[in-house]
PDB file of C-alpha atoms in Angstrom:
ATOM      1  CA  LYS A   1     104.667  98.558 157.372  1.00 69.00           C
ATOM      2  CA  ALA A   2     104.743  99.000 153.215  1.00 82.00           C
ATOM      3  CA  GLY A   3     102.830  96.813 151.121  1.00 93.00           C
ATOM      4  CA  VAL A   4     104.621  94.501 148.235  1.00 97.00           C
ATOM      5  CA  THR A   5     106.262  96.787 145.642  1.00 97.00           C
ATOM      6  CA  GLN A   6     106.539  95.730 142.008  1.00 98.00           C
ATOM      7  CA  THR A   7     108.834  97.032 139.917  1.00 97.00           C
ATOM      8  CA  PRO A   8     108.511  98.478 136.737  1.00 97.00           C
ATOM      9  CA  ARG A   9     104.998  99.408 136.589  1.00 97.00           C
ATOM     10  CA  TYR A  10     105.328  99.174 132.853  1.00 97.00           C
ATOM     11  CA  LEU A  11     107.243  97.420 130.447  1.00 97.00           C
ATOM     12  CA  ILE A  12     107.222  97.412 126.791  1.00 98.00           C
ATOM     13  CA  LYS A  13     109.282  94.628 124.934  1.00 97.00           C
ATOM     14  CA  THR A  14     109.061  93.338 121.254  1.00 97.00           C
ATOM     15  CA  ARG A  15     108.815  89.851 120.784  1.00 98.00           C
ATOM     16  CA  GLY A  16     112.149  87.959 121.215  1.00 98.00           C
ATOM     17  CA  GLN A  17     113.246  90.154 123.773  1.00 98.00           C
ATOM     18  CA  GLN A  18     113.494  88.982 127.470  1.00 98.00           C
ATOM     19  CA  VAL A  19     112.378  90.827 130.238  1.00 98.00           C
ATOM     20  CA  THR A  20     113.166  90.579 134.336  1.00 98.00           C
ATOM     21  CA  LEU A  21     110.623  91.950 137.087  1.00 98.00           C
ATOM     22  CA  SER A  22     111.351  92.924 140.370  1.00 98.00           C
ATOM     23  CA  CYS A  23     109.363  91.966 143.469  1.00 98.00           C
ATOM     24  CA  SER A  24     109.928  93.009 147.162  1.00 98.00           C
ATOM     25  CA  PRO A  25     107.951  91.510 149.693  1.00 97.00           C
ATOM     26  CA  ILE A  26     106.003  93.236 152.693  1.00 96.00           C
ATOM     27  CA  SER A  27     108.802  93.132 155.780  1.00 95.00           C
ATOM     28  CA  GLY A  28     109.030  89.692 157.493  1.00 92.00           C
ATOM     29  CA  HIS A  29     107.123  88.126 154.649  1.00 93.00           C
ATOM     30  CA  ARG A  30     109.525  85.095 153.614  1.00 93.00           C
ATOM     31  CA  SER A  31     107.394  83.478 150.708  1.00 93.00           C
ATOM     32  CA  VAL A  32     107.024  85.485 147.239  1.00 95.00           C
ATOM     33  CA  SER A  33     104.688  84.092 144.372  1.00 95.00           C
ATOM     34  CA  TRP A  34     103.912  84.778 141.249  1.00 97.00           C
ATOM     35  CA  TYR A  35     100.631  84.874 138.816  1.00 96.00           C
ATOM     36  CA  GLN A  36     100.041  86.167 135.377  1.00 96.00           C
ATOM     37  CA  GLN A  37      97.036  87.955 135.002  1.00 94.00           C
ATOM     38  CA  THR A  38      95.332  88.142 131.494  1.00 89.00           C
ATOM     39  CA  PRO A  39      91.696  88.783 130.412  1.00 81.00           C
ATOM     40  CA  GLY A  40      91.599  85.573 128.503  1.00 76.00           C
ATOM     41  CA  GLN A  41      92.698  83.641 131.685  1.00 78.00           C
ATOM     42  CA  GLY A  42      92.376  85.116 134.254  1.00 85.00           C
ATOM     43  CA  LEU A  43      95.005  84.882 137.252  1.00 91.00           C
ATOM     44  CA  GLN A  44      97.345  81.577 136.745  1.00 93.00           C
ATOM     45  CA  PHE A  45     100.154  80.637 138.943  1.00 93.00           C
ATOM     46  CA  LEU A  46     103.694  80.710 138.271  1.00 96.00           C
ATOM     47  CA  PHE A  47     105.895  79.707 140.894  1.00 93.00           C
ATOM     48  CA  GLU A  48     106.508  80.221 144.519  1.00 93.00           C
ATOM     49  CA  TYR A  49     109.814  80.654 146.455  1.00 94.00           C
ATOM     50  CA  PHE A  50     110.408  80.384 150.142  1.00 92.00           C
ATOM     51  CA  SER A  51     113.683  81.394 151.534  1.00 92.00           C
ATOM     52  CA  GLU A  52     115.477  81.584 148.124  1.00 94.00           C
ATOM     53  CA  THR A  53     114.176  77.928 146.677  1.00 94.00           C
ATOM     54  CA  GLN A  54     111.277  77.537 144.525  1.00 94.00           C
ATOM     55  CA  ARG A  55     109.088  75.809 146.511  1.00 90.00           C
ATOM     56  CA  ASN A  56     105.818  75.264 143.908  1.00 89.00           C
ATOM     57  CA  LYS A  57     105.960  75.611 139.974  1.00 92.00           C
ATOM     58  CA  GLY A  58     102.577  76.162 137.327  1.00 92.00           C
ATOM     59  CA  ASN A  59     102.171  75.157 134.374  1.00 92.00           C
ATOM     60  CA  PHE A  60     104.283  77.553 132.499  1.00 96.00           C
ATOM     61  CA  PRO A  61     107.090  76.813 129.749  1.00 97.00           C
ATOM     62  CA  GLY A  62     110.808  77.082 130.981  1.00 96.00           C
ATOM     63  CA  ARG A  63     111.248  80.715 129.467  1.00 98.00           C
ATOM     64  CA  PHE A  64     109.678  81.677 132.779  1.00 98.00           C
ATOM     65  CA  SER A  65     112.105  81.772 135.446  1.00 97.00           C
ATOM     66  CA  GLY A  66     112.506  83.071 138.938  1.00 97.00           C
ATOM     67  CA  ARG A  67     114.219  83.650 141.943  1.00 97.00           C
ATOM     68  CA  GLN A  68     114.664  84.819 145.474  1.00 97.00           C
ATOM     69  CA  PHE A  69     117.400  86.638 146.813  1.00 97.00           C
ATOM     70  CA  SER A  70     118.339  86.680 151.195  1.00 96.00           C
ATOM     71  CA  ASN A  71     116.857  89.299 151.948  1.00 95.00           C
ATOM     72  CA  SER A  72     113.154  87.720 150.000  1.00 95.00           C
ATOM     73  CA  ARG A  73     113.379  90.083 147.263  1.00 97.00           C
ATOM     74  CA  SER A  74     112.441  88.128 144.086  1.00 98.00           C
ATOM     75  CA  GLU A  75     112.882  88.272 140.630  1.00 98.00           C
ATOM     76  CA  MET A  76     111.026  86.849 137.397  1.00 98.00           C
ATOM     77  CA  ASN A  77     112.375  86.403 133.892  1.00 98.00           C
ATOM     78  CA  VAL A  78     110.560  85.982 130.844  1.00 98.00           C
ATOM     79  CA  SER A  79     113.064  85.340 128.135  1.00 96.00           C
ATOM     80  CA  THR A  80     112.519  85.134 124.300  1.00 97.00           C
ATOM     81  CA  LEU A  81     109.408  86.786 124.521  1.00 98.00           C
ATOM     82  CA  GLU A  82     106.406  85.921 122.681  1.00 97.00           C
ATOM     83  CA  LEU A  83     102.945  88.115 121.835  1.00 97.00           C
ATOM     84  CA  GLY A  84     101.093  86.269 124.091  1.00 95.00           C
ATOM     85  CA  ASP A  85     103.116  87.129 127.406  1.00 97.00           C
ATOM     86  CA  SER A  86     102.100  90.376 127.477  1.00 97.00           C
ATOM     87  CA  ALA A  87      99.822  90.154 130.703  1.00 96.00           C
ATOM     88  CA  LEU A  88      99.848  91.635 134.249  1.00 97.00           C
ATOM     89  CA  TYR A  89     102.645  90.009 136.460  1.00 98.00           C
ATOM     90  CA  LEU A  90     101.499  90.277 139.974  1.00 98.00           C
ATOM     91  CA  CYS A  91     103.667  89.461 142.646  1.00 97.00           C
ATOM     92  CA  ALA A  92     102.295  88.339 146.046  1.00 96.00           C
ATOM     93  CA  SER A  93     103.745  87.710 149.627  1.00 95.00           C
ATOM     94  CA  THR A  94     103.006  85.904 152.732  1.00 92.00           C
ATOM     95  CA  ASP A  95     103.949  84.742 156.122  1.00 84.00           C
ATOM     96  CA  SER A  96     105.523  81.344 156.212  1.00 70.00           C
ATOM     97  CA  GLY A  97     102.300  78.778 156.885  1.00 67.00           C
ATOM     98  CA  ASN A  98     100.037  81.538 156.039  1.00 73.00           C
ATOM     99  CA  GLU A  99      97.809  81.456 152.395  1.00 79.00           C
ATOM    100  CA  LYS A 100      96.636  84.689 152.874  1.00 88.00           C
ATOM    101  CA  LEU A 101      98.370  86.662 149.995  1.00 92.00           C
ATOM    102  CA  PHE A 102      98.943  90.344 150.032  1.00 94.00           C
ATOM    103  CA  PHE A 103      99.621  91.225 146.736  1.00 96.00           C
ATOM    104  CA  GLY A 104     101.734  94.192 144.627  1.00 97.00           C
ATOM    105  CA  SER A 105      99.843  96.560 141.897  1.00 96.00           C
ATOM    106  CA  GLY A 106     101.868  94.517 139.214  1.00 97.00           C
ATOM    107  CA  THR A 107     103.932  94.961 136.179  1.00 98.00           C
ATOM    108  CA  GLN A 108     102.283  95.220 132.853  1.00 97.00           C
ATOM    109  CA  LEU A 109     104.005  93.844 130.278  1.00 97.00           C
ATOM    110  CA  SER A 110     103.132  94.685 126.387  1.00 97.00           C
ATOM    111  CA  VAL A 111     105.125  92.613 123.993  1.00 97.00           C
ATOM    112  CA  LEU A 112     104.886  94.634 120.476  1.00 96.00           C
TER     113      LEU A 112
ATOM    114  CA  GLY B   1      93.354  69.850 139.238  1.00 40.00           C
ATOM    115  CA  GLU B   2      91.388  72.328 140.976  1.00 46.00           C
ATOM    116  CA  SER B   3      89.098  74.714 138.562  1.00 51.00           C
ATOM    117  CA  VAL B   4      86.789  77.106 140.234  1.00 59.00           C
ATOM    118  CA  GLY B   5      84.040  78.948 138.390  1.00 52.00           C
ATOM    119  CA  LEU B   6      81.848  82.294 138.593  1.00 42.00           C
ATOM    120  CA  HIS B   7      78.466  82.024 138.058  1.00 45.00           C
ATOM    121  CA  LEU B   8      77.932  85.673 136.569  1.00 48.00           C
ATOM    122  CA  PRO B   9      80.912  87.648 135.139  1.00 85.00           C
ATOM    123  CA  THR B  10      78.997  91.120 135.562  1.00 91.00           C
ATOM    124  CA  LEU B  11      76.741  92.228 138.716  1.00 93.00           C
ATOM    125  CA  SER B  12      74.534  95.176 138.360  1.00 95.00           C
ATOM    126  CA  VAL B  13      73.702  96.502 141.584  1.00 96.00           C
ATOM    127  CA  GLN B  14      71.611  99.723 143.035  1.00 97.00           C
ATOM    128  CA  GLU B  15      73.888 101.846 145.609  1.00 97.00           C
ATOM    129  CA  GLY B  16      72.160 100.593 149.223  1.00 97.00           C
ATOM    130  CA  ASP B  17      71.022  97.140 147.673  1.00 97.00           C
ATOM    131  CA  ASN B  18      72.872  93.942 148.845  1.00 97.00           C
ATOM    132  CA  SER B  19      75.620  91.939 146.570  1.00 97.00           C
ATOM    133  CA  ILE B  20      75.777  88.221 146.352  1.00 96.00           C
ATOM    134  CA  ILE B  21      78.604  86.541 144.358  1.00 95.00           C
ATOM    135  CA  ASN B  22      79.214  83.536 143.837  1.00 94.00           C
ATOM    136  CA  CYS B  23      81.665  81.094 143.031  1.00 94.00           C
ATOM    137  CA  ALA B  24      82.095  77.278 142.807  1.00 93.00           C
ATOM    138  CA  TYR B  25      85.132  75.006 143.294  1.00 93.00           C
ATOM    139  CA  SER B  26      85.670  71.365 142.304  1.00 91.00           C
ATOM    140  CA  ASN B  27      88.439  69.925 144.872  1.00 88.00           C
ATOM    141  CA  SER B  28      87.112  68.220 147.945  1.00 87.00           C
ATOM    142  CA  ALA B  29      90.459  68.866 148.842  1.00 88.00           C
ATOM    143  CA  SER B  30      89.976  72.196 149.212  1.00 90.00           C
ATOM    144  CA  ASP B  31      90.318  73.504 152.737  1.00 91.00           C
ATOM    145  CA  TYR B  32      91.096  76.993 152.481  1.00 93.00           C
ATOM    146  CA  PHE B  33      88.758  79.679 150.737  1.00 95.00           C
ATOM    147  CA  ILE B  34      89.699  83.245 150.065  1.00 96.00           C
ATOM    148  CA  TRP B  35      87.834  86.785 148.191  1.00 97.00           C
ATOM    149  CA  TYR B  36      89.698  89.732 146.797  1.00 97.00           C
ATOM    150  CA  LYS B  37      88.448  92.675 145.418  1.00 97.00           C
ATOM    151  CA  GLN B  38      90.564  93.950 142.569  1.00 95.00           C
ATOM    152  CA  GLU B  39      89.927  97.672 141.382  1.00 94.00           C
ATOM    153  CA  SER B  40      91.286  99.464 137.925  1.00 90.00           C
ATOM    154  CA  GLY B  41      94.978  99.700 137.753  1.00 88.00           C
ATOM    155  CA  LYS B  42      95.591  97.880 141.512  1.00 92.00           C
ATOM    156  CA  GLY B  43      96.576  94.297 142.305  1.00 95.00           C
ATOM    157  CA  PRO B  44      93.670  91.841 144.368  1.00 96.00           C
ATOM    158  CA  GLN B  45      92.786  93.375 147.878  1.00 96.00           C
ATOM    159  CA  PHE B  46      92.316  90.595 150.701  1.00 95.00           C
ATOM    160  CA  ILE B  47      88.460  90.941 151.476  1.00 96.00           C
ATOM    161  CA  ILE B  48      87.839  88.181 153.564  1.00 97.00           C
ATOM    162  CA  ASP B  49      88.518  84.632 154.158  1.00 96.00           C
ATOM    163  CA  ILE B  50      87.269  81.387 155.692  1.00 96.00           C
ATOM    164  CA  ARG B  51      88.696  77.460 155.918  1.00 94.00           C
ATOM    165  CA  SER B  52      86.706  74.393 155.538  1.00 94.00           C
ATOM    166  CA  ASN B  53      85.838  74.040 159.243  1.00 95.00           C
ATOM    167  CA  MET B  54      83.517  76.881 159.004  1.00 96.00           C
ATOM    168  CA  ASP B  55      80.410  77.598 156.860  1.00 97.00           C
ATOM    169  CA  LYS B  56      79.974  81.132 157.811  1.00 98.00           C
ATOM    170  CA  ARG B  57      82.199  84.221 158.524  1.00 98.00           C
ATOM    171  CA  GLN B  58      81.406  87.995 158.826  1.00 97.00           C
ATOM    172  CA  GLY B  59      83.468  90.960 158.450  1.00 95.00           C
ATOM    173  CA  GLN B  60      82.561  94.492 158.106  1.00 93.00           C
ATOM    174  CA  ARG B  61      79.667  94.594 155.812  1.00 96.00           C
ATOM    175  CA  VAL B  62      80.696  90.910 153.942  1.00 98.00           C
ATOM    176  CA  THR B  63      79.384  87.769 154.876  1.00 98.00           C
ATOM    177  CA  VAL B  64      81.005  84.450 153.044  1.00 98.00           C
ATOM    178  CA  LEU B  65      79.363  81.296 153.133  1.00 98.00           C
ATOM    179  CA  LEU B  66      80.813  78.292 152.162  1.00 97.00           C
ATOM    180  CA  ASN B  67      78.795  74.911 151.080  1.00 97.00           C
ATOM    181  CA  LYS B  68      80.711  72.134 151.197  1.00 95.00           C
ATOM    182  CA  THR B  69      78.452  69.712 150.162  1.00 95.00           C
ATOM    183  CA  VAL B  70      77.358  71.481 146.909  1.00 95.00           C
ATOM    184  CA  LYS B  71      81.332  72.844 146.962  1.00 95.00           C
ATOM    185  CA  HIS B  72      79.861  76.354 146.778  1.00 96.00           C
ATOM    186  CA  LEU B  73      80.986  79.749 147.856  1.00 96.00           C
ATOM    187  CA  SER B  74      79.761  83.055 148.190  1.00 97.00           C
ATOM    188  CA  LEU B  75      80.415  86.554 148.783  1.00 98.00           C
ATOM    189  CA  GLN B  76      77.606  88.905 150.012  1.00 98.00           C
ATOM    190  CA  ILE B  77      78.342  92.292 150.324  1.00 98.00           C
ATOM    191  CA  ALA B  78      75.509  94.952 152.464  1.00 98.00           C
ATOM    192  CA  ALA B  79      74.449  97.691 151.471  1.00 97.00           C
ATOM    193  CA  THR B  80      76.766  98.025 148.745  1.00 97.00           C
ATOM    194  CA  GLN B  81      78.559 101.043 147.343  1.00 97.00           C
ATOM    195  CA  PRO B  82      80.226 103.114 144.910  1.00 96.00           C
ATOM    196  CA  GLY B  83      83.618 101.869 146.177  1.00 96.00           C
ATOM    197  CA  ASP B  84      82.909  98.594 146.322  1.00 97.00           C
ATOM    198  CA  SER B  85      82.586  98.560 141.880  1.00 97.00           C
ATOM    199  CA  ALA B  86      85.357  96.763 141.189  1.00 96.00           C
ATOM    200  CA  VAL B  87      86.444  93.113 139.929  1.00 95.00           C
ATOM    201  CA  TYR B  88      85.760  89.719 142.458  1.00 96.00           C
ATOM    202  CA  PHE B  89      87.794  86.822 142.724  1.00 94.00           C
ATOM    203  CA  CYS B  90      87.396  83.684 144.767  1.00 94.00           C
ATOM    204  CA  ALA B  91      90.411  81.692 145.391  1.00 94.00           C
ATOM    205  CA  VAL B  92      90.501  78.294 147.046  1.00 93.00           C
ATOM    206  CA  ASP B  93      93.797  76.449 148.227  1.00 89.00           C
ATOM    207  CA  SER B  94      93.510  72.984 148.865  1.00 83.00           C
ATOM    208  CA  TRP B  95      95.625  70.255 151.086  1.00 73.00           C
ATOM    209  CA  ASP B  96      97.058  68.686 148.213  1.00 72.00           C
ATOM    210  CA  ALA B  97      98.295  71.260 146.460  1.00 69.00           C
ATOM    211  CA  GLY B  98     100.795  73.237 148.381  1.00 66.00           C
ATOM    212  CA  ASN B  99     100.509  77.149 149.120  1.00 64.00           C
ATOM    213  CA  MET B 100      99.048  77.710 145.541  1.00 82.00           C
ATOM    214  CA  LEU B 101      96.287  79.430 145.051  1.00 88.00           C
ATOM    215  CA  THR B 102      93.645  78.635 142.324  1.00 90.00           C
ATOM    216  CA  PHE B 103      91.532  81.853 141.779  1.00 91.00           C
ATOM    217  CA  GLY B 104      88.104  81.707 139.509  1.00 88.00           C
ATOM    218  CA  GLY B 105      87.301  84.101 136.458  1.00 87.00           C
ATOM    219  CA  GLY B 106      86.053  86.719 138.496  1.00 91.00           C
ATOM    220  CA  THR B 107      82.946  89.048 138.776  1.00 92.00           C
ATOM    221  CA  ARG B 108      82.718  92.416 137.995  1.00 93.00           C
ATOM    222  CA  LEU B 109      80.361  93.974 140.646  1.00 96.00           C
ATOM    223  CA  MET B 110      78.827  97.516 139.023  1.00 96.00           C
ATOM    224  CA  VAL B 111      77.061 100.130 141.379  1.00 96.00           C
ATOM    225  CA  LYS B 112      74.515 102.465 140.262  1.00 94.00           C
ATOM    226  CA  PRO B 113      74.144 105.650 142.173  1.00 89.00           C
TER     227      PRO B 113
END
């Protein structure tokens, strides 16, 4: 099976812009979670989607949003980018009812 | 809420020695624990997991120990190899938190040849 695929791998944006990141889960996995990883804060949970519905949400501002499509692929969007949004954004997928997450390689976002 | 902490940010070991990475958690409702390895430029990779109804679980060269009394988790790596050099994260899930892992800050393991 192919692993979790995230695109793009690297992204450079400027303050005030918006960005959309994409994630394709492992085939058959219906749950997709997103995490933000920074040197200072570590791995922080953004949100989780299951069957196109947001099931859990972390403590991030409304500028961070996501969605999931019927084929389980997911996108996350960050609007009005701030310098502090520079981070590695990780997507993970899992079987329903299984906590073991399988991560992609992430999208490295740099906000200038 | 859940807080997960790591005792040592950096651990340096000699090749062939055993490594022990520790992790503390605070939520008594935590019922699932997992260790990840993250190499530079890659996402976290699953190593081993354990549920709260167990105290010990072994994998290939790795052992996870769980002490629920003191809310402590450890990862033991036997005969550490250069390829084990990475950052190791513990993560916990709680029955009252939904399907949401809370990660520790990470420990960097450096293996000296």
